[in-house]
PDB file of C-alpha atoms in Angstrom:
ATOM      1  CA  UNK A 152     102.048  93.724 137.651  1.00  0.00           C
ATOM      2  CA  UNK A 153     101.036  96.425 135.368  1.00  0.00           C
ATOM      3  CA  UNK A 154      97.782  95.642 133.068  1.00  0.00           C
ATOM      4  CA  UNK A 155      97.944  96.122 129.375  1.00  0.00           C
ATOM      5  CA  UNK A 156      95.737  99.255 129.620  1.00  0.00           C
ATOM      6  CA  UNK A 157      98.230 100.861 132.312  1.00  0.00           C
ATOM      7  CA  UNK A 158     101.128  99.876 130.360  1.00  0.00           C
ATOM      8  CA  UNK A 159     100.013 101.239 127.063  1.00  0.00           C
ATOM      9  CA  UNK A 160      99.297 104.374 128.948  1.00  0.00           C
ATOM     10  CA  UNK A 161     103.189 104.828 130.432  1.00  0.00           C
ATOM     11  CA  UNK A 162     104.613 104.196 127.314  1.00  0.00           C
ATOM     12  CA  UNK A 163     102.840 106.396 125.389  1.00  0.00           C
ATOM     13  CA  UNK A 164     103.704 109.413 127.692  1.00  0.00           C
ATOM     14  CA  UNK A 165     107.064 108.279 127.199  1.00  0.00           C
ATOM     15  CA  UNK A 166     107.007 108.216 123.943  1.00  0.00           C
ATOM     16  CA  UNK A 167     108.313 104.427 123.608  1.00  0.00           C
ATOM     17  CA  UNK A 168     111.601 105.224 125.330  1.00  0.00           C
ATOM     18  CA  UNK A 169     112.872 104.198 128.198  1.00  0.00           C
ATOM     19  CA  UNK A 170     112.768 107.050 130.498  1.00  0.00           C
ATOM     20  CA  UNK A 171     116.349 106.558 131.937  1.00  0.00           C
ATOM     21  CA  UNK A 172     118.350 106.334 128.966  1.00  0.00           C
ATOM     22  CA  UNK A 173     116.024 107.108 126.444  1.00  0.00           C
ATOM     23  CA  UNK A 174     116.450 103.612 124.281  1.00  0.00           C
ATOM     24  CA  UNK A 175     113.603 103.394 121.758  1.00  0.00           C
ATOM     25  CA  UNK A 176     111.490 100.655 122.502  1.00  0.00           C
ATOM     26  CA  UNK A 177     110.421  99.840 118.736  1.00  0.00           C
ATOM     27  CA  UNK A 178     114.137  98.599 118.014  1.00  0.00           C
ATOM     28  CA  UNK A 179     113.474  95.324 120.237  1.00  0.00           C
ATOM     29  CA  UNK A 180     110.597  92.915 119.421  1.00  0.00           C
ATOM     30  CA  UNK A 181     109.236  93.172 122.915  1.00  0.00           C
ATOM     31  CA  UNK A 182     107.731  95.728 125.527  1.00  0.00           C
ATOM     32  CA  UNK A 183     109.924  97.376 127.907  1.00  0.00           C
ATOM     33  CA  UNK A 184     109.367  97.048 131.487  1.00  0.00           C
ATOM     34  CA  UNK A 185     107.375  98.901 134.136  1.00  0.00           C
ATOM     35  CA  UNK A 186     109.928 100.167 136.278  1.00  0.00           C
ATOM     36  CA  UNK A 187     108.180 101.504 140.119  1.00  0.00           C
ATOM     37  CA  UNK A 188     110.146 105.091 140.626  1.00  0.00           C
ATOM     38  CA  UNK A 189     109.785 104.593 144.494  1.00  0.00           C
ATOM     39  CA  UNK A 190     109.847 100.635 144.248  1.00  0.00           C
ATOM     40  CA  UNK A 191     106.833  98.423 146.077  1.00  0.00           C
ATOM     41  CA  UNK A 192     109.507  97.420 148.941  1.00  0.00           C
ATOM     42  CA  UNK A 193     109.163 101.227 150.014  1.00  0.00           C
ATOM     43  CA  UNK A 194     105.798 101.683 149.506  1.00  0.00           C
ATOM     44  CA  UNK A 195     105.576 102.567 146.057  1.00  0.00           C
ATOM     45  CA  UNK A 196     102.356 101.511 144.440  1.00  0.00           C
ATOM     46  CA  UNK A 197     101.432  99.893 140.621  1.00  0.00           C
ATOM     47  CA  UNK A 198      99.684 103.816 139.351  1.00  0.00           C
ATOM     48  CA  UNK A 199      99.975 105.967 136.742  1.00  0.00           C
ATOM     49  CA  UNK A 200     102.165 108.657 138.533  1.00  0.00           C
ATOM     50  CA  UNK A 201     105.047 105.908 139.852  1.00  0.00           C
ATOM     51  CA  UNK A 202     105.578 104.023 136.857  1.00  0.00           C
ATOM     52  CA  UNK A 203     108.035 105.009 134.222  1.00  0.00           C
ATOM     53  CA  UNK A 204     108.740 102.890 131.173  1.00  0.00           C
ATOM     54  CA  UNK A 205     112.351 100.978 131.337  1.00  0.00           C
ATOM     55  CA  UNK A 206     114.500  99.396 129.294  1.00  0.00           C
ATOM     56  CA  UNK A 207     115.820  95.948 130.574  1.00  0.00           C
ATOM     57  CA  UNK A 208     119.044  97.201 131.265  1.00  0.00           C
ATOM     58  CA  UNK A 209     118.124 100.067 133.367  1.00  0.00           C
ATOM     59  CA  UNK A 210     115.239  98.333 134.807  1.00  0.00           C
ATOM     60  CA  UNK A 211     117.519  95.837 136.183  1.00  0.00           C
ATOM     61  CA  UNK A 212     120.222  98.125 137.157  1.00  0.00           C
ATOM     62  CA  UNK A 213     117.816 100.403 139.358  1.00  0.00           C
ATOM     63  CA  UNK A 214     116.248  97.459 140.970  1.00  0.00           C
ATOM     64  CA  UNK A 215     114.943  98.826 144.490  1.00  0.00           C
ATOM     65  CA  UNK A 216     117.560 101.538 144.459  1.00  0.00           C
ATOM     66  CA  UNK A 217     116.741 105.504 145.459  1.00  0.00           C
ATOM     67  CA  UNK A 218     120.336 106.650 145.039  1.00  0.00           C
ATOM     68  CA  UNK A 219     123.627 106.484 146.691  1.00  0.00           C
ATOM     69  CA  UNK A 220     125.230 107.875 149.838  1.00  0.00           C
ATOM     70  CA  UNK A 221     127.480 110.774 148.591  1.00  0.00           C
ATOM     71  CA  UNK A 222     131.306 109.035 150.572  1.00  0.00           C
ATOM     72  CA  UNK A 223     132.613 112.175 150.799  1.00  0.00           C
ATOM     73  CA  UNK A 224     129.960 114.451 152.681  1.00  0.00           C
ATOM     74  CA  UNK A 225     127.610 111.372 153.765  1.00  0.00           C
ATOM     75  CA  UNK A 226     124.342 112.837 152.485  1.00  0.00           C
ATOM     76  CA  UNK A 227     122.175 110.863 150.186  1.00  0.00           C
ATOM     77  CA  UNK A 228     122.112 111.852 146.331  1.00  0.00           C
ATOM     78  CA  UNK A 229     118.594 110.274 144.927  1.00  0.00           C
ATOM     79  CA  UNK A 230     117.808 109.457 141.389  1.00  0.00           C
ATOM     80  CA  UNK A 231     116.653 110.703 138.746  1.00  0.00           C
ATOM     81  CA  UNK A 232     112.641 110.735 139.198  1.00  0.00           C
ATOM     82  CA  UNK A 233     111.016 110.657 135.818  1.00  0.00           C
ATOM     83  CA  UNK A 234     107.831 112.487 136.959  1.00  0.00           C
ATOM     84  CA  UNK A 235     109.503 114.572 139.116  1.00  0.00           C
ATOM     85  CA  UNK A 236     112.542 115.721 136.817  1.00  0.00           C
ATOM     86  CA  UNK A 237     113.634 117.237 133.391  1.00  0.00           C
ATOM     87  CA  UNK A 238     115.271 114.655 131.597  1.00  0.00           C
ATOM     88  CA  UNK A 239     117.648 117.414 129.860  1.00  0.00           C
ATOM     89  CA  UNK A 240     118.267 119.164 132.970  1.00  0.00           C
ATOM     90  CA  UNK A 241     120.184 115.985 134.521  1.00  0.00           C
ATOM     91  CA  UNK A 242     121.380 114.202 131.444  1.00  0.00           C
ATOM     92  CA  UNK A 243     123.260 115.035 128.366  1.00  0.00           C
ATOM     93  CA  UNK A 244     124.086 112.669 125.101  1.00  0.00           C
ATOM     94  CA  UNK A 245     127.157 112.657 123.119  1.00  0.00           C
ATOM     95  CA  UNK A 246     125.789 112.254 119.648  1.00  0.00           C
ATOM     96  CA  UNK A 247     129.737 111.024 118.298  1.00  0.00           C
ATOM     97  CA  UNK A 248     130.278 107.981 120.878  1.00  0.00           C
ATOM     98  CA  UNK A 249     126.689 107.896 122.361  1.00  0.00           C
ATOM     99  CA  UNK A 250     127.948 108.330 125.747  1.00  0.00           C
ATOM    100  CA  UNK A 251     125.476 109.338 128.025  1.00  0.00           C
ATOM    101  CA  UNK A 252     126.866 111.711 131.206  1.00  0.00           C
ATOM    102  CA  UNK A 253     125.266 113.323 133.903  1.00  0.00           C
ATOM    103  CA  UNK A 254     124.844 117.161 134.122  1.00  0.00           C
ATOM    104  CA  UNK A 255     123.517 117.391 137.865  1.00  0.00           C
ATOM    105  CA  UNK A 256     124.059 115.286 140.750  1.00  0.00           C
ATOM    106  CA  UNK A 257     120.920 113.030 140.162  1.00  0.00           C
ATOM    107  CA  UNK A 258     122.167 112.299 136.632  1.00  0.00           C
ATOM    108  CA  UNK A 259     125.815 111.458 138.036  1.00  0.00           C
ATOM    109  CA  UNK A 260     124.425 108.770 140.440  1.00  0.00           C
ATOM    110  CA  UNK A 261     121.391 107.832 137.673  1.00  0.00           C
ATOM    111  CA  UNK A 262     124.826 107.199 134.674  1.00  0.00           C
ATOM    112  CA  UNK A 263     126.553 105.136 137.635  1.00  0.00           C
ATOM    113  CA  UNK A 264     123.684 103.118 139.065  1.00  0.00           C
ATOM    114  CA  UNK A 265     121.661 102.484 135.842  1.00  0.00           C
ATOM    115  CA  UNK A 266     125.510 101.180 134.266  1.00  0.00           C
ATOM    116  CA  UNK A 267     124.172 103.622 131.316  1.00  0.00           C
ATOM    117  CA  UNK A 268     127.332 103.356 129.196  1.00  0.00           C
ATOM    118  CA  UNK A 269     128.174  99.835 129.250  1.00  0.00           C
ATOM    119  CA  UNK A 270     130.505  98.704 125.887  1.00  0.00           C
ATOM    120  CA  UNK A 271     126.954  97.144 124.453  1.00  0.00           C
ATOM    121  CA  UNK A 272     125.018 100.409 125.555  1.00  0.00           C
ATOM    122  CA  UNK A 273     127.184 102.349 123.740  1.00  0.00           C
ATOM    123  CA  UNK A 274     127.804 100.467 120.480  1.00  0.00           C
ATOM    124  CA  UNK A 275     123.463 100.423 120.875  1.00  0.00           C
ATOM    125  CA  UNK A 276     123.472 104.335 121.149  1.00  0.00           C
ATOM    126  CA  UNK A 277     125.364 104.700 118.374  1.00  0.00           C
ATOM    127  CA  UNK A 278     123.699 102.607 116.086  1.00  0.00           C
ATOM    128  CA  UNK A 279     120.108 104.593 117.183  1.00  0.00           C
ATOM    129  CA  UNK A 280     121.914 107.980 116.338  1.00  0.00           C
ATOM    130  CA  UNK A 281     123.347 106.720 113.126  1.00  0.00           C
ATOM    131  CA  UNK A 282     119.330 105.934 112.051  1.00  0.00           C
ATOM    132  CA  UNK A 283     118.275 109.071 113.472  1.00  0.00           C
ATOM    133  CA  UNK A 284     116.667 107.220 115.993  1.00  0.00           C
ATOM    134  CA  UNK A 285     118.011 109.502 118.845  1.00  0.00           C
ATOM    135  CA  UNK A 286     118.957 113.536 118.397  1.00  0.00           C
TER     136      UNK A 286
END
């Protein structure tokens, strides 16, 4: 479990958004989650550098996941790594119906995993554009 000081620390480099799908964390009355990029089961550790800031949804979603096996050539395709990776590289928001698609490979499997544009994560995203919460 993440202390208060290391928590405070994530979400301020990620600007209090969740680092997958970029919900703003001030919209819900309670702290996001500390989501382990290469989860504890595989050796990931509770530091600065593995931690990314998570909303519920995607927190939940990614679980232990990496990534997926691509079915058609059989190689893996990881996920997007937060530390690693440029959020607008991989990802792309449709500021009309909030929809949130992947650009690359790693934001393909991150939108499919992470279940990023569920009916509720949608009607959500829109409602955080509409207030200028997102751009």
């Amino acid at each position: 479990m993440a202390t208060g000081r290391l928590y405070e620390r994530v979400a301020v480099r990620a600007g209090f958004r969740c680092e997958y799908c970029k919900a703003p964390e001030w919209i819900v009355n309670h702290r996001f989650e500390m989501d382990h990029i290469l989860p504890r089961q595989f050796g990931g550790s509770t530091t600065l550098g593995n931690l990314a800031l998570a909303c519920r949804a995607c927190n939940r979603a990614k679980s232990d996941q990496l990534g997926l096996i691509d079915p058609d050539l059989g190689y893996p395709i990881w996920l997007f790594h937060p530390r690693i990776d440029e959020w607008d590289s991989h990802f792309v928001i449709d500021l009309v119906t909030g929809r949130i698609d992947g650009r690359t490979e790693k934001g393909i499997v991150a939108v499919e995993v992470l279940r990023m544009n569920t009916v509720r994560a949608l009607i959500a995203r829109q409602q955080w554009i509409l207030f200028g919460l997102l751009s």
